[in-house]
Amino acid sequence: MAASKIQIPLKVVIHKQEERVLYAEANSDFVHIDILFSFLTMPMGTIVRLLSRPASNSSQQPTIGSLNNLYKSVANLEAKYFAQGACKDILLNTRNSAEDECRKLKINVNDISPIEYYTCEDMDCTEKSYTAFFSMYDGVKCKNCSKMLNRCANIHNIFENDVQGVFVNPAESFLITNDLHVIPNVTASILETSESTDIEVLEEKTLQIGWSEILDLLKYSILSRTPLTSSRRESIITDKSVQSLSSLMSTEEIIITDKLVQSLNSHMSTEEIISFKKMEVKVLVQKSKNKIILVHSSEDFIEFLFSFLPLPLGRVIGLVGKGYAPALSVENLHQSVSNLRVDGYFNWKEMKDMLLSPKLSMLYQCPEQLFPLEEDRIPKFCQMKAGLPRILGQV
């Protein structure tokens, strides 16, 4: 069945008088928590792309700071401004380093096609070269012979396993609070989460959650302090808890460059900056308001800006630090992963690390990147089958 047609039940407890969701219960069916945690692995460019579609219950287009403008700038640039023909597609359709895991989700809102690997059209080049270059995008030149990488490779993943679930242990059940704190489902947690001792005002409902509802939840996890309430189909979209990032940040932090840098540095130790290259830019400033109108820069600064699009959401939260941006619910989601023990709640430690500090997808590391980002491992072509390289795994 197509992901857009699948629906899963979600039990919620609602405060009838205040018409808000207090919490949702994710029982031993691990589907809900895995989907929720997968938000942290999504690149920022992917989130912008998914949320730029018309909302299911509103014409409102969510604004994620200035990332929408950055994404549109890439879309509007002609191909001649990019180093290779595939570069534009690489930025507009950012890849997720946890893509293999997310494809196991019962509902995967990221509808990008599976990764295909392309090797040199010249088989002699691939067979005889010590290093066989490849690309995840068609239209890239081979570094060995300058011919095109347009021969599709077969993929065989030797790391497949029979573990149930994706990120969390399916034997555990959890509560999801209105602001996306995820906690173990125990009696004490229920009493603490309910915020009310008067059970007469509480009502239990079972909602059917599908593809569009998950997209709404993704949107409100970034834009709202009460995403469970805001994402309900009956919700009024003009909920006061829903705001754009730019409206929550002070104007001074956004437009005064030196103060923004100082503020960012206060949340990040200098040891975390892997390299620093001075990038000079010319700015046009409106003196009366001390406001930067536009910037004239070379390609290195543009490369740095475009490198924001492949950054996974969980890594952005980890880099910037809790409390720098407005108190958004997605921060609570990130903190919940941090608070949960590996033993008992996750399938293995690598799953928790994948959520807290997701890597860049392979080949997305930018030469101008200043932040301590790790790139996913690159597949190795190690044998031939039916005239095509066969990928046996990652090294």
Short mmCIF file of C-alpha atoms in Angstrom, two decimals:
data_model
loop_
_atom_site.label_atom_id
_atom_site.label_comp_id
_atom_site.label_asym_id
_atom_site.label_seq_id
_atom_site.Cartn_x
_atom_site.Cartn_y
_atom_site.Cartn_z
CA MET A 1 0.00 0.00 0.00
CA ALA A 2 1.29 3.50 -0.83
CA ALA A 3 2.53 5.46 2.19
CA SER A 4 0.02 8.24 1.47
CA LYS A 5 -2.86 5.75 1.96
CA ILE A 6 -1.67 4.15 5.20
CA GLN A 7 -3.23 5.24 8.49
CA ILE A 8 -2.23 4.25 12.00
CA PRO A 9 -4.27 4.72 15.19
CA LEU A 10 -3.00 7.07 17.89
CA LYS A 11 -4.64 7.22 21.33
CA VAL A 12 -4.75 10.75 22.79
CA VAL A 13 -6.06 12.23 26.04
CA ILE A 14 -7.79 15.58 25.58
CA HIS A 15 -8.76 18.30 28.05
CA LYS A 16 -12.39 18.83 27.00
CA GLN A 17 -12.80 22.32 28.44
CA GLU A 18 -9.55 23.71 27.04
CA GLU A 19 -9.77 21.69 23.81
CA ARG A 20 -6.13 20.70 23.89
CA VAL A 21 -4.25 17.43 23.76
CA LEU A 22 -2.51 16.56 27.03
CA TYR A 23 -0.61 13.57 25.78
CA ALA A 24 -0.63 10.71 23.32
CA GLU A 25 0.08 7.10 24.14
CA ALA A 26 2.40 5.07 21.93
CA ASN A 27 2.00 1.49 23.10
CA SER A 28 4.17 -1.47 22.23
CA ASP A 29 3.48 -0.67 18.60
CA PHE A 30 6.71 1.27 18.06
CA VAL A 31 5.45 2.99 14.88
CA HIS A 32 4.62 6.39 16.43
CA ILE A 33 7.93 6.96 18.23
CA ASP A 34 10.05 5.86 15.29
CA ILE A 35 8.23 8.26 12.96
CA LEU A 36 8.54 11.10 15.46
CA PHE A 37 12.25 10.51 16.09
CA SER A 38 12.91 10.31 12.34
CA PHE A 39 12.27 14.07 12.13
CA LEU A 40 15.70 14.60 13.72
CA THR A 41 17.45 12.84 10.84
CA MET A 42 15.89 15.01 8.12
CA PRO A 43 18.10 17.54 6.31
CA MET A 44 16.86 21.13 6.55
CA GLY A 45 16.49 21.27 2.76
CA THR A 46 14.23 18.21 2.85
CA ILE A 47 12.03 19.80 5.53
CA VAL A 48 11.69 23.00 3.48
CA ARG A 49 10.83 20.96 0.37
CA LEU A 50 8.19 18.86 2.13
CA LEU A 51 6.55 21.78 3.91
CA SER A 52 6.51 24.01 0.83
CA ARG A 53 3.61 21.98 -0.51
CA PRO A 54 0.10 23.32 0.09
CA ALA A 55 -0.99 22.38 3.60
CA SER A 56 -3.79 19.87 3.86
CA ASN A 57 -5.95 22.18 5.95
CA SER A 58 -4.56 25.64 5.19
CA SER A 59 -3.00 27.69 2.43
CA GLN A 60 -0.45 28.95 4.96
CA GLN A 61 3.15 28.22 3.97
CA PRO A 62 5.37 27.76 7.02
CA THR A 63 8.46 29.94 7.27
CA ILE A 64 11.59 28.31 8.68
CA GLY A 65 13.73 31.36 9.27
CA SER A 66 15.34 32.31 5.95
CA LEU A 67 15.85 28.72 4.78
CA ASN A 68 12.81 29.01 2.51
CA ASN A 69 14.51 31.88 0.67
CA LEU A 70 17.78 29.96 0.48
CA TYR A 71 16.01 26.94 -1.02
CA LYS A 72 14.15 29.12 -3.54
CA SER A 73 17.42 30.79 -4.52
CA VAL A 74 18.90 27.41 -5.45
CA ALA A 75 15.74 26.52 -7.40
CA ASN A 76 15.81 29.81 -9.32
CA LEU A 77 19.51 29.72 -10.26
CA GLU A 78 20.33 28.54 -13.76
CA ALA A 79 22.41 25.38 -14.13
CA LYS A 80 25.37 27.36 -15.51
CA TYR A 81 26.03 28.81 -12.05
CA PHE A 82 26.74 25.37 -10.56
CA ALA A 83 30.02 23.47 -10.78
CA GLN A 84 28.30 20.45 -12.39
CA GLY A 85 24.86 19.76 -13.74
CA ALA A 86 23.95 17.52 -10.81
CA CYS A 87 24.80 20.09 -8.11
CA LYS A 88 21.45 21.85 -8.28
CA ASP A 89 19.56 18.58 -7.87
CA ILE A 90 21.89 17.61 -5.01
CA LEU A 91 20.86 20.74 -3.08
CA LEU A 92 17.15 20.66 -3.95
CA ASN A 93 16.79 16.96 -3.11
CA THR A 94 19.02 16.57 -0.09
CA ARG A 95 19.75 13.04 1.05
CA ASN A 96 19.29 11.64 4.54
CA SER A 97 22.16 9.62 6.03
CA ALA A 98 19.49 7.57 7.86
CA GLU A 99 17.59 6.96 4.62
CA ASP A 100 17.83 3.17 4.82
CA GLU A 101 16.36 3.22 8.34
CA CYS A 102 13.59 5.69 7.44
CA ARG A 103 12.46 3.50 4.54
CA LYS A 104 11.46 0.91 7.16
CA LEU A 105 9.00 3.36 8.76
CA LYS A 106 5.34 2.50 8.36
CA ILE A 107 4.80 6.07 7.11
CA ASN A 108 7.82 7.77 5.59
CA VAL A 109 6.88 11.33 4.59
CA ASN A 110 10.12 11.84 2.68
CA ASP A 111 9.02 10.69 -0.77
CA ILE A 112 12.41 11.05 -2.46
CA SER A 113 13.30 8.11 -4.67
CA PRO A 114 15.76 5.50 -3.36
CA ILE A 115 19.46 6.20 -3.83
CA GLU A 116 20.95 5.05 -7.11
CA TYR A 117 24.69 4.87 -7.59
CA TYR A 118 26.26 5.79 -10.91
CA THR A 119 29.70 4.68 -12.07
CA CYS A 120 31.72 5.58 -15.13
CA GLU A 121 30.15 4.79 -18.48
CA ASP A 122 33.52 3.34 -19.49
CA MET A 123 33.70 -0.10 -17.88
CA ASP A 124 37.46 -0.26 -18.48
CA CYS A 125 37.86 2.84 -16.31
CA THR A 126 35.85 1.27 -13.48
CA GLU A 127 37.59 -2.11 -13.67
CA LYS A 128 41.17 -0.89 -14.05
CA SER A 129 41.18 2.16 -11.77
CA TYR A 130 42.55 1.72 -8.25
CA THR A 131 39.70 3.99 -7.07
CA ALA A 132 36.36 3.61 -8.84
CA PHE A 133 34.54 6.92 -8.54
CA PHE A 134 30.77 7.01 -8.24
CA SER A 135 27.96 9.49 -7.74
CA MET A 136 24.44 9.34 -6.34
CA TYR A 137 23.38 11.67 -9.17
CA ASP A 138 23.44 11.29 -12.92
CA GLY A 139 25.37 13.90 -14.89
CA VAL A 140 28.65 14.00 -12.93
CA LYS A 141 32.06 13.64 -14.58
CA CYS A 142 34.44 10.82 -13.66
CA LYS A 143 37.58 12.11 -11.95
CA ASN A 144 39.65 9.39 -13.60
CA CYS A 145 38.75 9.85 -17.26
CA SER A 146 36.35 12.85 -17.37
CA LYS A 147 33.60 10.74 -18.94
CA MET A 148 30.12 10.75 -17.45
CA LEU A 149 29.11 8.71 -14.40
CA ASN A 150 25.86 7.39 -15.86
CA ARG A 151 26.08 3.60 -15.45
CA CYS A 152 23.66 2.48 -12.73
CA ALA A 153 25.08 0.06 -10.13
CA ASN A 154 23.34 -2.79 -8.34
CA ILE A 155 23.18 -2.49 -4.56
CA HIS A 156 23.48 -5.29 -2.04
CA ASN A 157 23.41 -4.29 1.62
CA ILE A 158 25.29 -6.81 3.75
CA PHE A 159 24.25 -5.00 6.94
CA GLU A 160 20.56 -5.86 6.74
CA ASN A 161 19.21 -7.45 9.92
CA ASP A 162 16.02 -8.89 11.31
CA VAL A 163 15.72 -6.49 14.27
CA GLN A 164 12.15 -5.26 14.70
CA GLY A 165 11.48 -1.57 14.74
CA VAL A 166 13.73 1.17 13.45
CA PHE A 167 15.15 3.28 16.26
CA VAL A 168 13.39 2.21 19.47
CA ASN A 169 12.83 -1.13 21.16
CA PRO A 170 9.33 -2.34 20.18
CA ALA A 171 8.83 -3.91 23.61
CA GLU A 172 8.59 -0.49 25.27
CA SER A 173 5.69 1.97 25.34
CA PHE A 174 5.90 5.74 25.67
CA LEU A 175 3.91 8.87 26.35
CA ILE A 176 4.20 11.86 24.01
CA THR A 177 3.36 15.17 25.68
CA ASN A 178 1.73 18.08 23.90
CA ASP A 179 5.14 19.74 23.50
CA LEU A 180 6.83 16.52 22.27
CA HIS A 181 8.54 15.28 25.39
CA VAL A 182 8.79 11.50 24.99
CA ILE A 183 8.84 9.61 28.29
CA PRO A 184 8.44 5.96 29.33
CA ASN A 185 4.82 5.01 29.87
CA VAL A 186 4.55 4.38 33.61
CA THR A 187 1.84 5.36 36.08
CA ALA A 188 3.89 8.19 37.59
CA SER A 189 4.52 9.62 34.14
CA ILE A 190 0.82 9.59 33.31
CA LEU A 191 -0.09 11.44 36.51
CA GLU A 192 2.67 13.99 36.02
CA THR A 193 1.81 14.54 32.37
CA SER A 194 -1.95 14.88 32.78
CA GLU A 195 -1.61 18.23 34.61
CA SER A 196 -5.00 17.58 36.13
CA THR A 197 -6.42 15.44 38.92
CA ASP A 198 -10.00 15.96 37.73
CA ILE A 199 -10.57 13.06 35.40
CA GLU A 200 -14.04 14.40 34.55
CA VAL A 201 -12.49 16.98 32.20
CA LEU A 202 -10.39 14.39 30.40
CA GLU A 203 -11.50 12.49 27.32
CA GLU A 204 -9.75 9.68 25.50
CA LYS A 205 -9.90 9.56 21.71
CA THR A 206 -8.31 7.44 19.02
CA LEU A 207 -7.18 9.44 16.00
CA GLN A 208 -6.26 8.03 12.61
CA ILE A 209 -2.86 9.37 11.60
CA GLY A 210 -1.84 9.34 7.95
CA TRP A 211 0.75 10.90 5.67
CA SER A 212 -0.70 14.43 5.77
CA GLU A 213 -1.08 14.35 9.57
CA ILE A 214 2.58 13.35 9.95
CA LEU A 215 3.56 16.29 7.72
CA ASP A 216 1.44 18.58 9.90
CA LEU A 217 3.17 17.22 12.99
CA LEU A 218 6.58 17.84 11.41
CA LYS A 219 5.55 21.40 10.62
CA TYR A 220 4.19 22.17 14.08
CA SER A 221 7.14 20.53 15.83
CA ILE A 222 9.16 23.43 14.41
CA LEU A 223 6.56 26.21 14.50
CA SER A 224 4.46 25.48 17.59
CA ARG A 225 4.92 24.94 21.31
CA THR A 226 1.90 22.60 21.30
CA PRO A 227 2.26 20.49 18.13
CA LEU A 228 -0.09 17.67 19.17
CA THR A 229 -2.93 20.14 19.63
CA SER A 230 -1.98 22.27 16.62
CA SER A 231 -1.73 19.31 14.26
CA ARG A 232 -5.20 17.93 15.02
CA ARG A 233 -7.46 18.16 12.01
CA GLU A 234 -9.99 20.27 13.95
CA SER A 235 -7.34 22.77 15.07
CA ILE A 236 -7.63 26.42 14.14
CA ILE A 237 -4.52 27.26 12.15
CA THR A 238 -4.35 30.76 13.63
CA ASP A 239 -3.46 29.21 16.99
CA LYS A 240 -1.43 31.78 18.95
CA SER A 241 1.17 29.13 19.70
CA VAL A 242 2.07 28.92 16.00
CA GLN A 243 4.67 31.44 14.93
CA SER A 244 7.44 31.67 12.39
CA LEU A 245 11.02 31.42 13.59
CA SER A 246 11.76 34.90 12.31
CA SER A 247 8.88 36.39 14.32
CA LEU A 248 10.17 34.74 17.50
CA MET A 249 13.77 35.86 17.08
CA SER A 250 14.66 39.46 17.80
CA THR A 251 15.44 41.66 14.82
CA GLU A 252 18.78 42.54 16.37
CA GLU A 253 19.94 38.91 16.36
CA ILE A 254 19.02 38.45 12.72
CA ILE A 255 20.42 41.57 11.08
CA ILE A 256 23.44 42.54 13.17
CA THR A 257 26.04 40.12 11.91
CA ASP A 258 28.70 40.54 14.59
CA LYS A 259 26.22 40.10 17.44
CA LEU A 260 24.79 36.98 15.82
CA VAL A 261 28.27 35.48 15.56
CA GLN A 262 29.03 36.36 19.19
CA SER A 263 25.77 34.78 20.31
CA LEU A 264 26.48 31.61 18.34
CA ASN A 265 30.01 31.40 19.71
CA SER A 266 28.67 31.57 23.25
CA HIS A 267 26.95 28.22 22.63
CA MET A 268 29.85 26.53 20.87
CA SER A 269 33.40 26.05 22.11
CA THR A 270 36.21 27.04 19.76
CA GLU A 271 37.37 23.41 19.71
CA GLU A 272 34.22 22.55 17.78
CA ILE A 273 35.24 24.72 14.83
CA ILE A 274 37.12 22.25 12.64
CA SER A 275 38.72 24.91 10.45
CA PHE A 276 38.33 28.59 9.93
CA LYS A 277 38.74 30.30 6.60
CA LYS A 278 38.29 34.03 6.52
CA MET A 279 35.58 34.89 4.01
CA GLU A 280 35.40 38.53 3.02
CA VAL A 281 32.11 40.00 1.85
CA LYS A 282 30.99 43.47 0.83
CA VAL A 283 27.78 44.63 2.45
CA LEU A 284 25.34 47.40 1.68
CA VAL A 285 24.13 48.83 4.98
CA GLN A 286 21.17 51.09 5.70
CA LYS A 287 22.83 53.50 8.10
CA SER A 288 19.67 54.83 9.73
CA LYS A 289 18.66 51.35 10.91
CA ASN A 290 22.11 49.74 10.92
CA LYS A 291 20.53 47.08 8.72
CA ILE A 292 22.30 44.96 6.11
CA ILE A 293 20.42 45.27 2.82
CA LEU A 294 22.49 42.94 0.67
CA VAL A 295 25.84 41.17 0.54
CA HIS A 296 28.25 40.86 -2.39
CA SER A 297 30.46 37.80 -1.97
CA SER A 298 32.60 35.27 -3.78
CA GLU A 299 31.64 31.63 -4.27
CA ASP A 300 33.14 30.44 -0.96
CA PHE A 301 30.54 32.30 1.10
CA ILE A 302 27.73 31.06 -1.17
CA GLU A 303 29.02 27.49 -0.78
CA PHE A 304 28.90 27.98 2.98
CA LEU A 305 25.30 29.25 2.87
CA PHE A 306 24.13 26.45 0.59
CA SER A 307 25.74 23.92 2.94
CA PHE A 308 22.96 24.70 5.46
CA LEU A 309 20.44 22.76 3.34
CA PRO A 310 21.98 19.28 3.87
CA LEU A 311 22.35 19.80 7.64
CA PRO A 312 20.20 17.29 9.57
CA LEU A 313 17.75 18.85 12.01
CA GLY A 314 19.13 16.90 14.98
CA ARG A 315 22.66 18.09 14.23
CA VAL A 316 21.51 21.71 14.00
CA ILE A 317 19.95 21.45 17.46
CA GLY A 318 23.13 19.86 18.81
CA LEU A 319 25.36 22.55 17.28
CA VAL A 320 23.33 25.62 18.18
CA GLY A 321 22.43 24.45 21.65
CA LYS A 322 19.18 24.42 23.56
CA GLY A 323 17.84 27.86 24.35
CA TYR A 324 19.56 29.81 21.58
CA ALA A 325 16.56 29.64 19.29
CA PRO A 326 13.02 30.02 20.65
CA ALA A 327 11.84 27.16 22.86
CA LEU A 328 10.58 24.93 20.09
CA SER A 329 9.03 21.51 20.60
CA VAL A 330 11.56 19.79 18.35
CA GLU A 331 14.19 20.65 20.98
CA ASN A 332 12.16 18.64 23.48
CA LEU A 333 12.19 15.73 21.05
CA HIS A 334 15.98 15.94 20.83
CA GLN A 335 16.28 16.16 24.61
CA SER A 336 14.01 13.13 25.02
CA VAL A 337 16.36 11.03 22.90
CA SER A 338 19.25 12.20 25.08
CA ASN A 339 17.39 11.29 28.28
CA LEU A 340 16.38 7.78 27.21
CA ARG A 341 18.82 5.00 28.10
CA VAL A 342 20.30 2.93 25.33
CA ASP A 343 19.77 -0.22 27.38
CA GLY A 344 16.09 -1.05 27.08
CA TYR A 345 14.85 1.76 24.85
CA PHE A 346 16.95 1.68 21.67
CA ASN A 347 17.80 -1.21 19.39
CA TRP A 348 21.48 -0.34 19.82
CA LYS A 349 23.71 2.64 20.67
CA GLU A 350 24.23 3.60 17.02
CA MET A 351 20.51 4.35 16.72
CA LYS A 352 20.64 6.88 19.56
CA ASP A 353 23.76 8.49 18.08
CA MET A 354 22.06 8.64 14.69
CA LEU A 355 19.25 10.72 16.22
CA LEU A 356 21.30 12.98 18.49
CA SER A 357 24.11 13.71 16.01
CA PRO A 358 22.99 12.58 12.57
CA LYS A 359 25.71 12.62 9.95
CA LEU A 360 25.69 14.40 6.64
CA SER A 361 24.74 12.10 3.82
CA MET A 362 27.75 10.89 1.88
CA LEU A 363 29.37 13.39 -0.50
CA TYR A 364 27.69 16.42 1.14
CA GLN A 365 30.70 17.65 3.11
CA CYS A 366 31.39 21.23 2.03
CA PRO A 367 35.02 22.47 1.77
CA GLU A 368 33.91 25.76 3.31
CA GLN A 369 32.12 24.08 6.24
CA LEU A 370 33.18 25.53 9.60
CA PHE A 371 31.26 23.21 11.89
CA PRO A 372 32.30 19.77 13.20
CA LEU A 373 30.21 17.63 10.88
CA GLU A 374 30.79 13.99 10.07
CA GLU A 375 29.91 12.51 6.71
CA ASP A 376 28.30 9.11 6.24
CA ARG A 377 30.52 6.25 5.09
CA ILE A 378 31.05 5.78 1.38
CA PRO A 379 30.14 2.48 -0.30
CA LYS A 380 32.94 0.42 -1.78
CA PHE A 381 32.62 -1.29 -5.16
CA CYS A 382 34.26 -4.63 -4.65
CA GLN A 383 33.04 -7.05 -7.27
CA MET A 384 31.26 -7.17 -10.60
CA LYS A 385 27.93 -8.77 -11.43
CA ALA A 386 26.15 -8.82 -14.79
CA GLY A 387 28.55 -6.22 -16.12
CA LEU A 388 27.81 -3.75 -13.33
CA PRO A 389 29.69 -2.90 -10.13
CA ARG A 390 28.07 -4.39 -7.05
CA ILE A 391 28.08 -2.47 -3.79
CA LEU A 392 28.58 -4.88 -0.90
CA GLY A 393 28.57 -2.41 1.92
CA GLN A 394 30.16 0.67 3.37
CA VAL A 395 33.69 1.13 4.61
#
